[in-house]
Coordinates of C-alpha atoms in Angstrom, one line a residue:
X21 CA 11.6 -3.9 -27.2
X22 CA 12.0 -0.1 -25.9
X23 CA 12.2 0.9 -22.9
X24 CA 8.9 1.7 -21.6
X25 CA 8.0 3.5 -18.3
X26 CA 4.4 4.2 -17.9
X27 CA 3.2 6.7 -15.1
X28 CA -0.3 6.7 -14.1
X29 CA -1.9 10.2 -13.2
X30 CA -2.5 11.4 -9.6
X31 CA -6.2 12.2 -10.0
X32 CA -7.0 8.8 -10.7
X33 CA -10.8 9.2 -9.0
X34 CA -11.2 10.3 -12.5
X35 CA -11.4 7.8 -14.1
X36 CA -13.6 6.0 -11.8
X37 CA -16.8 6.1 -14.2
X38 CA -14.4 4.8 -17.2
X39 CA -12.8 2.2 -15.1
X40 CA -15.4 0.8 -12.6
X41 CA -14.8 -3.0 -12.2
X42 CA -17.5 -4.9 -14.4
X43 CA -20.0 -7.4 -13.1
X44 CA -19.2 -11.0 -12.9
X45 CA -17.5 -13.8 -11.8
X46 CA -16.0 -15.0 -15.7
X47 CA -14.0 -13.3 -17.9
X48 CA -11.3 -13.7 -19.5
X49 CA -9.8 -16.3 -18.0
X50 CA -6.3 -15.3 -19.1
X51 CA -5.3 -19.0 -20.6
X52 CA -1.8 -20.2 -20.3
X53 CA 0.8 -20.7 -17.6
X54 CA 0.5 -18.9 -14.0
X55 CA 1.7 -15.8 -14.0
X56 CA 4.6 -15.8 -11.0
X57 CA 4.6 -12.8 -9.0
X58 CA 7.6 -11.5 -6.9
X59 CA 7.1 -10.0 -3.8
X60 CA 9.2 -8.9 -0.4
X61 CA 6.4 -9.0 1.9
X62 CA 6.5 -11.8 4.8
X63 CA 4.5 -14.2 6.6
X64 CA 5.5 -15.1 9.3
X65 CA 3.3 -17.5 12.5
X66 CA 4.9 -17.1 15.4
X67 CA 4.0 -17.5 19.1
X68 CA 3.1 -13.8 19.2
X69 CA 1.3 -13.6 16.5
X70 CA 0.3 -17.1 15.4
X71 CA -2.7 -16.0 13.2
X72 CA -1.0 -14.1 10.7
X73 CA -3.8 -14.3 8.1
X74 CA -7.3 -14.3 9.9
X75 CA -9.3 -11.3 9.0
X76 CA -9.7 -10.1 12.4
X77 CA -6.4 -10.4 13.2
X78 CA -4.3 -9.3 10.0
X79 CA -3.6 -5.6 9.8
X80 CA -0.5 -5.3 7.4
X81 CA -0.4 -4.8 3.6
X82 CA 0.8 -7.7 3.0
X83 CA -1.5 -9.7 5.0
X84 CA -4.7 -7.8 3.7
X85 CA -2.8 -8.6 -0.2
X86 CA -3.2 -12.2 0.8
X87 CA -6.8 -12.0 1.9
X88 CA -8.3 -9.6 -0.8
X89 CA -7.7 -12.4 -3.1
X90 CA -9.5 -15.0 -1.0
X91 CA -12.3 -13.2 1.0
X92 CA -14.6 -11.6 -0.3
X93 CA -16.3 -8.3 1.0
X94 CA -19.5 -6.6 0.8
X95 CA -18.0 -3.6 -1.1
X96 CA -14.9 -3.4 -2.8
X97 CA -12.5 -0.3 -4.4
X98 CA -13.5 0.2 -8.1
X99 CA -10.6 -0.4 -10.6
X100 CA -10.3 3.1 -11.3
X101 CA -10.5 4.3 -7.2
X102 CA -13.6 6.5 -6.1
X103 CA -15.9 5.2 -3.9
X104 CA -15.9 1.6 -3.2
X105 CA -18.6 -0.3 -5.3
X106 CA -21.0 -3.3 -4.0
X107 CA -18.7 -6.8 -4.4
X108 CA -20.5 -9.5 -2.5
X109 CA -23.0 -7.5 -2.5
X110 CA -26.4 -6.5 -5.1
X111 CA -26.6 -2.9 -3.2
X112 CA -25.7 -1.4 0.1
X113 CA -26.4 2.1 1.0
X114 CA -28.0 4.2 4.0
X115 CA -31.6 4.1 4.8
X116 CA -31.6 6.8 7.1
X117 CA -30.8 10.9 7.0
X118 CA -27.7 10.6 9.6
X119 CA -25.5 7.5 8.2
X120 CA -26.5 5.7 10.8
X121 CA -28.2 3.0 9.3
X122 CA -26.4 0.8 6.4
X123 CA -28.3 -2.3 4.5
X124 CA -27.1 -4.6 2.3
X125 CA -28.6 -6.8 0.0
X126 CA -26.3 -9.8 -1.3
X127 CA -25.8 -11.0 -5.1
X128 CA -28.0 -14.2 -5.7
X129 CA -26.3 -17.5 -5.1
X130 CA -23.2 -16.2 -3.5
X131 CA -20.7 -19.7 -2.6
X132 CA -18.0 -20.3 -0.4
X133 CA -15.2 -22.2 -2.1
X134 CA -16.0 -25.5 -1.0
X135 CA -19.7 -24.6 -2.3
X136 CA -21.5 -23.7 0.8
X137 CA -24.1 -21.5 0.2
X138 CA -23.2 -18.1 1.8
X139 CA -25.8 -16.1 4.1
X140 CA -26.6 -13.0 5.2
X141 CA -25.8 -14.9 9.0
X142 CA -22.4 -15.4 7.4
X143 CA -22.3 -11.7 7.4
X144 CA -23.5 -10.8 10.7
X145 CA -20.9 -13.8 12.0
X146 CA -17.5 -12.5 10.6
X147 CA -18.4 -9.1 11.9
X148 CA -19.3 -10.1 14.9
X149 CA -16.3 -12.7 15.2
X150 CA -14.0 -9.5 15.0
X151 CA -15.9 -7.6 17.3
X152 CA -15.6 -10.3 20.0
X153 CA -12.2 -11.3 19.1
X154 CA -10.7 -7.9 20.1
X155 CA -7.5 -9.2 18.2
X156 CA -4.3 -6.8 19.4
X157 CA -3.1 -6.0 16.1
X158 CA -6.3 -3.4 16.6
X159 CA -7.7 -4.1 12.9
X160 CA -11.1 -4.5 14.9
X161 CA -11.4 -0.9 15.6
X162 CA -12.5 -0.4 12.2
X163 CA -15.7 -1.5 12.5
X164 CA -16.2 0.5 16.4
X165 CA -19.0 2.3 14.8
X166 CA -20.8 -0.8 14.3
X167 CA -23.6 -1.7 17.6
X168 CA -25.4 -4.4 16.0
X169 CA -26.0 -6.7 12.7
X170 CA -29.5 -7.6 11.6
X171 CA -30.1 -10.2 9.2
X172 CA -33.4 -10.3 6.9
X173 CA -33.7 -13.6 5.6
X174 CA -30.6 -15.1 3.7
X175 CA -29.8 -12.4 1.7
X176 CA -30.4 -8.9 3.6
X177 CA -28.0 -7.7 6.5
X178 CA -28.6 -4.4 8.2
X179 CA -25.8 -2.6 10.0
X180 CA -26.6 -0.4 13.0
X181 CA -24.4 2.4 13.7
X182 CA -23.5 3.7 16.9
X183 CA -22.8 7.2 15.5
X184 CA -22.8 8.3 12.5
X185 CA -19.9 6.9 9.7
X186 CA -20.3 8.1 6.4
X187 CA -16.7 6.1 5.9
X188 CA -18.3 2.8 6.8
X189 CA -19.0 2.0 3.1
X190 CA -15.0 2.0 2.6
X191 CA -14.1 -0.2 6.1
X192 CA -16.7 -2.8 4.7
X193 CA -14.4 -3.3 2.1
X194 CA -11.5 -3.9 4.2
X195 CA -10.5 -7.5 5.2
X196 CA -11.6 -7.5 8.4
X197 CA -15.1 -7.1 7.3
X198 CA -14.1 -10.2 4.8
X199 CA -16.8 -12.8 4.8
X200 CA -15.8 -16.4 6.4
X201 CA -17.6 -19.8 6.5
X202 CA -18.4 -20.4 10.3
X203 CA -17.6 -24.1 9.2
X204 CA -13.6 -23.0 9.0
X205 CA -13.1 -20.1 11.7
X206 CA -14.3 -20.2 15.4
X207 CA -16.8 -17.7 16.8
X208 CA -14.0 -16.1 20.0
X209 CA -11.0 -17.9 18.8
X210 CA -8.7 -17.3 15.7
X211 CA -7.7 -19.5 12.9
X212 CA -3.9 -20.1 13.6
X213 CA -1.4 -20.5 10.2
X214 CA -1.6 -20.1 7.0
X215 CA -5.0 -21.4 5.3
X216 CA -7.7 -19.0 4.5
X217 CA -11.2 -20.1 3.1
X218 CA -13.8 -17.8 1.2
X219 CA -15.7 -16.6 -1.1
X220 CA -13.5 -14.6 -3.0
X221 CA -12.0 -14.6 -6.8
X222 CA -9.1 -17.4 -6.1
X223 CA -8.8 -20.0 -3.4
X224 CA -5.3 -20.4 -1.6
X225 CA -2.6 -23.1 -1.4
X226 CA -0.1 -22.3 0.8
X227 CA 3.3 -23.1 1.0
X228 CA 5.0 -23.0 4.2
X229 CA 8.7 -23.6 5.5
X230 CA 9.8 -23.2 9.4
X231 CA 6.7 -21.7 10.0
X232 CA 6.5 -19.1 7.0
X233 CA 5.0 -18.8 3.9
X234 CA 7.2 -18.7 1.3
X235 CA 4.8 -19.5 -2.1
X236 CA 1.0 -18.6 -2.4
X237 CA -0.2 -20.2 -5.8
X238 CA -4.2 -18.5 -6.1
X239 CA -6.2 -20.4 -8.7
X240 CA -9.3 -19.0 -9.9
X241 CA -12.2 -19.9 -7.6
X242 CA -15.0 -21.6 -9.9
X243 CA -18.1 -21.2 -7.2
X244 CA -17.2 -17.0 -7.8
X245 CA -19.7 -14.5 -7.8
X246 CA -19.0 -10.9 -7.7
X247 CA -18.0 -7.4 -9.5
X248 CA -14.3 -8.3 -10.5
X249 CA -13.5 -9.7 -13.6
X250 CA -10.6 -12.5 -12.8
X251 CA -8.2 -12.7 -16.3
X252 CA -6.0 -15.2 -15.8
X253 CA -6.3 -19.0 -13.9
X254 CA -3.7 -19.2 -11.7
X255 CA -0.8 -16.5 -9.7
X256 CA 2.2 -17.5 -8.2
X257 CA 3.2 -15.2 -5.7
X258 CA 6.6 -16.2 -4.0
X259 CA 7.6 -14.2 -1.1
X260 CA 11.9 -13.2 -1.2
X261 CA 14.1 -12.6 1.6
X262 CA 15.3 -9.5 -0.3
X263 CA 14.4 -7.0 -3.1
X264 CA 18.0 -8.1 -4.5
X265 CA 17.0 -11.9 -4.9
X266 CA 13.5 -10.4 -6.2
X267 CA 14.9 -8.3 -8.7
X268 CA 17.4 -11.3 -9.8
X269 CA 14.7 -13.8 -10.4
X270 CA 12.6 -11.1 -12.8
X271 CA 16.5 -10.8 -15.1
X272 CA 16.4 -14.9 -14.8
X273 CA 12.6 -15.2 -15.7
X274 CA 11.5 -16.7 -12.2
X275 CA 9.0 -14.6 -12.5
X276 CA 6.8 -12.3 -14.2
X277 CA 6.0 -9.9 -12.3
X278 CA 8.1 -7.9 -9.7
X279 CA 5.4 -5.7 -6.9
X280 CA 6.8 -4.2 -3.6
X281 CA 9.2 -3.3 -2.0
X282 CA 11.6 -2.3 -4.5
X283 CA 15.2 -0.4 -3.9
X284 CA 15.4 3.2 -5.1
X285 CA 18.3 1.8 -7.0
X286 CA 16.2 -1.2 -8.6
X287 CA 13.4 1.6 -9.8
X288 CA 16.6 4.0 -11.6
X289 CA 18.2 1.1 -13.2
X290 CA 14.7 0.0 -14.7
X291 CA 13.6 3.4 -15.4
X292 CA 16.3 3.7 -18.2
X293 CA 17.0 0.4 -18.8
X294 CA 16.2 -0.9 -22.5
X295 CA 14.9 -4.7 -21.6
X296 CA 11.7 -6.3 -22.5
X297 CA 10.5 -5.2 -18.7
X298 CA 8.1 -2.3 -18.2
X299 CA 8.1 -0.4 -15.2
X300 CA 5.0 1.6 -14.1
X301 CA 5.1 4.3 -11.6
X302 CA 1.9 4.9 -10.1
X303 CA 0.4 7.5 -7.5
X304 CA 0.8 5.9 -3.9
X305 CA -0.7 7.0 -0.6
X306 CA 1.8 5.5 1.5
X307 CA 3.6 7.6 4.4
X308 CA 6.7 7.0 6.3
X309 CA 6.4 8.4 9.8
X310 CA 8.1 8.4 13.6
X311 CA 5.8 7.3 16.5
X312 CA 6.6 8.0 20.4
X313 CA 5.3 6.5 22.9
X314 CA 4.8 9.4 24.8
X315 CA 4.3 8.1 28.3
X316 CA 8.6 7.0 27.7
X317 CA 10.4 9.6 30.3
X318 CA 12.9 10.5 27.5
X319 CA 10.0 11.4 25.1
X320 CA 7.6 12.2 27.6
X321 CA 8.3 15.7 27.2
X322 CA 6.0 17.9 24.4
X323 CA 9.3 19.8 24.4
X324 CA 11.9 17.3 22.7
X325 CA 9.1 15.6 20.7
X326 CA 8.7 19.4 19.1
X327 CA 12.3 19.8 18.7
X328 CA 13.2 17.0 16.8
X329 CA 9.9 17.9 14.6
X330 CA 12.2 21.4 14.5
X331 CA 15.3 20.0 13.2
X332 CA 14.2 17.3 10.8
X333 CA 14.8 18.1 7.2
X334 CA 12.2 16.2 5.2
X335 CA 13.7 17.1 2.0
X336 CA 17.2 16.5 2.6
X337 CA 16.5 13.0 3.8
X338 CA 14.0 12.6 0.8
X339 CA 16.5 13.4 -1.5
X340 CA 19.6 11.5 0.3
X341 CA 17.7 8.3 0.1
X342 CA 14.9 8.5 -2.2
X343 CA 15.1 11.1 -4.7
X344 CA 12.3 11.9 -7.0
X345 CA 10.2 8.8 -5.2
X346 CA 8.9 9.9 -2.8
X347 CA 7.8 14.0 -1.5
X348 CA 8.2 15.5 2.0
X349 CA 4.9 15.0 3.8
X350 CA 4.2 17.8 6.6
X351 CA 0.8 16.0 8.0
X352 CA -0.2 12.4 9.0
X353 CA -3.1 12.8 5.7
X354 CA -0.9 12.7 2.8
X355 CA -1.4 15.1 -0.3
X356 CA -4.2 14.3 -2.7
X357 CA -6.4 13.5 0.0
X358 CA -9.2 15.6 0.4
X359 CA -9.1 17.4 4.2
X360 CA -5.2 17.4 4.3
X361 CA -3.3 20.6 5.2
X362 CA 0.7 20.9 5.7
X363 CA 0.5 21.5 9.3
X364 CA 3.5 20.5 10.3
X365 CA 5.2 23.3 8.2
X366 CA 2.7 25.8 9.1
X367 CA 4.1 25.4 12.5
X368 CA 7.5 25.2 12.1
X369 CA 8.8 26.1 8.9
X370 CA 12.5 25.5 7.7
X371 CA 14.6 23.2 10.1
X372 CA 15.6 25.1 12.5
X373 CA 18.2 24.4 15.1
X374 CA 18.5 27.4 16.7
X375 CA 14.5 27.3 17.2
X376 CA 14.8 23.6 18.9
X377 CA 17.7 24.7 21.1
X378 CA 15.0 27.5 22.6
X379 CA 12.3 25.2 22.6
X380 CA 14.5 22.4 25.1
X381 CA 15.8 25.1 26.8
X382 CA 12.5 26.9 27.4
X383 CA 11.0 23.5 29.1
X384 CA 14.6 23.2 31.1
X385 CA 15.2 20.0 29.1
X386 CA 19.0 19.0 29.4
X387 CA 21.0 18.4 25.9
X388 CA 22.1 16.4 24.8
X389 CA 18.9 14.5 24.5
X390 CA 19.7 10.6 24.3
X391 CA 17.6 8.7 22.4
X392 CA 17.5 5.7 20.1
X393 CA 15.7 5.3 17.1
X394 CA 14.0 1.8 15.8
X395 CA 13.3 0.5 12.8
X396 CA 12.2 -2.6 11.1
X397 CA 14.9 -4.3 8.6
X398 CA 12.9 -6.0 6.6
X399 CA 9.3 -5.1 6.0
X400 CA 9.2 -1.7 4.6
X401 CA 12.4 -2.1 2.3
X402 CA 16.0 -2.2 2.2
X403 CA 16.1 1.6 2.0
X404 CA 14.9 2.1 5.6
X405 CA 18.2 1.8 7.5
X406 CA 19.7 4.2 5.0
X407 CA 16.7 6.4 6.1
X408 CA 17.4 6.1 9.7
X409 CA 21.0 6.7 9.5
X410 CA 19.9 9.9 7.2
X411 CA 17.4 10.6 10.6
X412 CA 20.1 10.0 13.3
X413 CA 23.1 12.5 11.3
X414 CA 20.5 15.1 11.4
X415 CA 19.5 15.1 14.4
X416 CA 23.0 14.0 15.9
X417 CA 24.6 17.1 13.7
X418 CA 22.4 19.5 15.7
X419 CA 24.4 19.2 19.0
X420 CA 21.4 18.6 20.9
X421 CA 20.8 15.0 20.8
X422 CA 22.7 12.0 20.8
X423 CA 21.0 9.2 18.6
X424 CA 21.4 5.5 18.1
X425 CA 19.7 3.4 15.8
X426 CA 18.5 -0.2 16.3
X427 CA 17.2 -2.5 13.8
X428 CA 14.6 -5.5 14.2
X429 CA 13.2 -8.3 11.8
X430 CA 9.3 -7.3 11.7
X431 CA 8.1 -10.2 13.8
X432 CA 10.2 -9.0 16.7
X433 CA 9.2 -5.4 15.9
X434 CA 5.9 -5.7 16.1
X435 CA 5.4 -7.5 19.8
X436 CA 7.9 -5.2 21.1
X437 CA 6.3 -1.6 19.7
X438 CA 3.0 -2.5 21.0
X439 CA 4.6 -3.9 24.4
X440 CA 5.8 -0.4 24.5
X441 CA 9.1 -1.3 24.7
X442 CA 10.5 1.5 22.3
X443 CA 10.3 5.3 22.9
X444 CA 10.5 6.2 19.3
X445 CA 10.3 3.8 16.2
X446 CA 9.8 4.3 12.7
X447 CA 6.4 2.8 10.6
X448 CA 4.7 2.8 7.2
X449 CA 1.2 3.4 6.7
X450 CA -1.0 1.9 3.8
X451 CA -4.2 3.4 4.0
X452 CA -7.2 1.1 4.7
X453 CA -8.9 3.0 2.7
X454 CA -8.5 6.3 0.6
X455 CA -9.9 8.7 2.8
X456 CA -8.9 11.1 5.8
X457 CA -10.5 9.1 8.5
X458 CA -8.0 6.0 7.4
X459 CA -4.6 8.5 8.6
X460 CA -6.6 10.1 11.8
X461 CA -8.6 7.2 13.3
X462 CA -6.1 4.0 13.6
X463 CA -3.4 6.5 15.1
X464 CA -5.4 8.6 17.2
X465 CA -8.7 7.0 18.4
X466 CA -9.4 4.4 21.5
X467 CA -8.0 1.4 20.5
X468 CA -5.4 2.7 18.2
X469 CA -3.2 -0.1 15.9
X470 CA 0.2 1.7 17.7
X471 CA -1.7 1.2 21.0
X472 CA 0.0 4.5 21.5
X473 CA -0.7 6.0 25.1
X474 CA -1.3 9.6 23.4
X475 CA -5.0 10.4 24.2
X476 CA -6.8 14.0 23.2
X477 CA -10.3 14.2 24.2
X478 CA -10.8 16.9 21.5
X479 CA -9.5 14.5 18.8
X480 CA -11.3 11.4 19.7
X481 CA -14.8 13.0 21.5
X482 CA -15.5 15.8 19.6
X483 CA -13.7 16.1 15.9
X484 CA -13.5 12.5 14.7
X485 CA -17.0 12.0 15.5
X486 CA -17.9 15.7 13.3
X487 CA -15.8 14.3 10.4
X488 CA -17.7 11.1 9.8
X489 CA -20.9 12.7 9.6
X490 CA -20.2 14.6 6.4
X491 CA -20.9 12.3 3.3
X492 CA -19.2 15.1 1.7
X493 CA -15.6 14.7 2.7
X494 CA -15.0 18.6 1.6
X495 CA -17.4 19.8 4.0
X496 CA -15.4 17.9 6.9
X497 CA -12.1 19.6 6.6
X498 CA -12.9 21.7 9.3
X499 CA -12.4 19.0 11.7
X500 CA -9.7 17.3 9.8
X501 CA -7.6 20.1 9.8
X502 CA -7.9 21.2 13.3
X503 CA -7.1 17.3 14.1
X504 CA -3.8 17.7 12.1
X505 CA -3.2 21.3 13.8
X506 CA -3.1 19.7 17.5
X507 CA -1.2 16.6 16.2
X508 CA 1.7 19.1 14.7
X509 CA 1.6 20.7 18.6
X510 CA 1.2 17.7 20.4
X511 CA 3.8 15.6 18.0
X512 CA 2.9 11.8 19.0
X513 CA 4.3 11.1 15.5
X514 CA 6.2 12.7 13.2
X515 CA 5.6 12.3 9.4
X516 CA 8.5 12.1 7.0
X517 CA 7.4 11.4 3.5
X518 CA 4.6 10.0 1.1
X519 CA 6.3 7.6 -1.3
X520 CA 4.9 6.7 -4.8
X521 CA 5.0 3.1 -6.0
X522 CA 6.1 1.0 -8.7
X523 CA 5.6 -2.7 -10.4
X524 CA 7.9 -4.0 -13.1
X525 CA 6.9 -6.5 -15.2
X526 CA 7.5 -8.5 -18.8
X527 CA 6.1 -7.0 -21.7
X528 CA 4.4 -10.5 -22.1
X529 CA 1.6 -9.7 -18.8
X530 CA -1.3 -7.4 -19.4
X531 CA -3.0 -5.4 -17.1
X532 CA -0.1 -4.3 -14.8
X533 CA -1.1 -0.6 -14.8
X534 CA -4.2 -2.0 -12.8
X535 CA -2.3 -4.5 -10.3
X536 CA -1.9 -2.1 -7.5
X537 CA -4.1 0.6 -6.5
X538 CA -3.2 4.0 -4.5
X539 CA -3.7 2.0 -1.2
X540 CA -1.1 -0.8 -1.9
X541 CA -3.9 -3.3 -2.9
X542 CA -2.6 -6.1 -4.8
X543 CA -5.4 -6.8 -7.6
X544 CA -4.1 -10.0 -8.6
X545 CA -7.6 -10.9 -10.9
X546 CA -6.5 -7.7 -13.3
X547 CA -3.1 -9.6 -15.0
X548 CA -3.2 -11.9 -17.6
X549 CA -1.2 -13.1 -20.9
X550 CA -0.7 -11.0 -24.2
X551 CA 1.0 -8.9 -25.8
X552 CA 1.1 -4.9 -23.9
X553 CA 1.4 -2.2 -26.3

């Protein structure tokens, strides 16, 4: 066939009225074999982290991929984006003039997988199980705003806030708030390896070798009730040590479907390629960015932080490693969310090293300024030590520092970043949800995910508070931007770039344009078998 490359549009909120997921469990059921998915993301149990896929301890992309397939949530993102939509639930909304009160009412003859009946209590105990679990991954402090669950009956559960959240709609569709049978998951402990029981579209056999997951095979759940509409039986998502052995078994026909993380090279060669694979390029919200830990002596100083922000050149390093996919980012909020401003930019312009050299020598800092960079080698791509090594010349070529860089396999990463044993280290973000608050809170609140020691009492006490009480995200750019503003001063992280995304798939699977949304969700439910246009 010819080559086909489709790219979705940027403003895909709207299509949200066109696009809304439909109502009900059935559906096209897709027929013939399982559709095998390819994938780079790992799962790993480990001492550390031996719970890699309990909703209140998972906090990674590829985790939350995993368990938005399984567990179901009250509300979920509509196909089209926009504001997320009732799932488990018949309606949800506030019942009171400040957000502060949220209700829910659940669909009729909602079923765990094994065919337990599932309650409102069911509710009120997987919220509360993350809550009192305090897992430290930090995926809990998504639901801070929450004080106490009341259940009505079986079927009505009624949130009270402890401020006002106008984002809580969107953090009830997150994993964490994922609805578990008390039968399989303790109250204050959690659920160590790999199995994961719900309510959602497909239940989970997993398929594990020295303590990984290597194969998830999802199979329609038949006890289903909720808005998505599941087209095909059964996905086989196998998880590859390398984007290079992922993009080898879509040529061979291992699979049919090729997701994240692909190379930059992969994505060129398919882009022009004339093969019976599509490639879609779709609108991504994901941002690359440095974090210090700003209590480190060697970053402790506002001073260097601000001069490596100085010297960084976002778009040479875009273009170096990642050409056209990805743009410079000059803010934690990437573009196209509503509230984000280029503040970074505003504050310091072009690169500049002259401008650095005043700033270290202003705050008597001596040059040059050792310092090693970290990075993960393989959760966010095989492009990221290219990126590093782009970060290190740079800032190396300047005179005033002298950089090393030090890779890591994630689950060595991980304990060490949040045992603060790095002073700077490089991280992705995939939103939880499309919205301001999911770039400001996680990496700026109490109880942050980076359990960075950075702490502004303006941020957290006053602004983050004034941005959740507008329903109308517009009228809280005030606060968002003056959050952004103090974070391009202070510089506990430094953003790089906000990269798009991309699936490849044979011409054979439908519904690919639909299998990932801006966030990085995988919607596994939307593929099935035909023949694409």
């Amino acid at each position: 066939m010819n080559r086909k490359t489709l790219v979705l549009p940027a403003v895909v909120s709207l299509l949200a009225p066109a696009l809304a997921a439909c109502a009900g469990s059935g559906g096209g059921g897709g027929g013939g074999a399982a559709i095998a998915v390819g994938t780079t993301d790992r799962f790993i149990a480990t001492k550390d982290a031996p719970a890699p896929l309990d909703p209140a301890y998972a906090y990674d992309v590829g985790s939350w991929n995993v368990l938005r397939q399984t567990v179901q949530t009250l509300m979920v993102q509509p196909r089209g984006e926009g504001a997320p939509v009732p799932e488990a639930a018949e309606s949800c909304g506030f019942t009171d003039s400040g957000n502060e009160r949220y209700a829910c009412k659940l669909r009729p003859d909602l079923k765990f997988s094994n065919g337990d009946d599932v309650t409102a209590a069911d509710v009120k105990f997987s919220i509360d199980r993350a809550l009192a679990i305090k897992a430290d991954s930090g995926v809990f402090a998504l639901l801070s705003t929450v004080d106490t669950v009341e259940t009505k009956g079986d079927e009505e559960v009624i949130f009270h806030l402890r401020t006002a959240d106008a984002t809580f709609p969107y953090k009830l569709s997150t994993p964490v708030a994922g609805i578990v049978n008390p039968d399989n998951y303790e109250k204050d402990k959690l659920r160590d390896g790999f199995q994961v029981d719900g309510s959602g579209p497909y239940t989970l056999k997993a398929e594990e070798k020295d303590g990984e997951l290597v194969r998830s095979v999802f199979t329609k759940n038949p006890h289903y009730q909720g808005a998505l509409k599941v087209n095909n039986e059964e996905i086989d998502m196998v998880s590859y040590d390398d984007a290079d052995a992922m993009g080898a078994a879509l040529d061979e026909g291992d699979i049919d479907v090729m997701t994240r993380t692909m190379t930059p090279e992969q994505i060129n060669k398919l882009a022009t390629a004339d093969s019976d694979v599509d490639l879609v390029e779709m609108p991504g919200l994901e941002i690359r960015y440095l974090a210090f830990n700003t209590d480190a002596p060697r970053v402790k100083s506002k001073a260097v932080r601000q001069a490596m922000a100085q010297i960084v050149n976002r778009d040479e390093l875009v273009s170096a490693v990642y050409g056209s996919q990805a743009e410079p980012l000059y803010s934690l909020v990437p573009a196209s969310i509503t509230g984000h401003s280029n503040a970074f930019f505003n504050k310091y312009g072009d690169p500049s090293v002259a401008k650095a050299k005043a700033m270290l020598e202003d705050a008597g800092v001596a040059t040059p300024v050792k310092l090693t960079l970290h990075y993960t080698t393989d959760h966010y791509g095989a492009a990221t030590k290219k990126e590093f090594e782009e970060l290190r010349a740079q800032l190396n070529g300047s005179g005033l520092f002298e950089v090393g860089i030090e890779g890591a396999p994630w689950d060595t990463f991980v304990p060490a970043e949040r045992n603060g044993e790095y002073d700077v280290f490089g991280m992705g973000w995939f939103p939880d949800f499309p919205d301001a608050d999911s770039y400001v809170a996680p990496f700026l609140d109490k109880d942050n995910f980076l359990k960075s020691p950075y702490a502004n009492s303006e941020i957290r006490n006053t602004l983050i508070p004034d941005s959740r009480r507008e329903a109308d995200r517009l009228a809280a750019s005030d606060s968002l931007n003056r959050i952004q503003d103090i974070v391009a001063e202070d510089v506990p992280v430094l953003p790089l770039w906000q990269g798009k995304q991309y699936v490849a798939a044979h011409s054979d699977v439908t519904g690919v344009a639909y299998a990932l949304n801006s966030s990085a969700t995988l919607q596994l439910w939307e593929l099935g078998r035909g023949v694409s246009d």
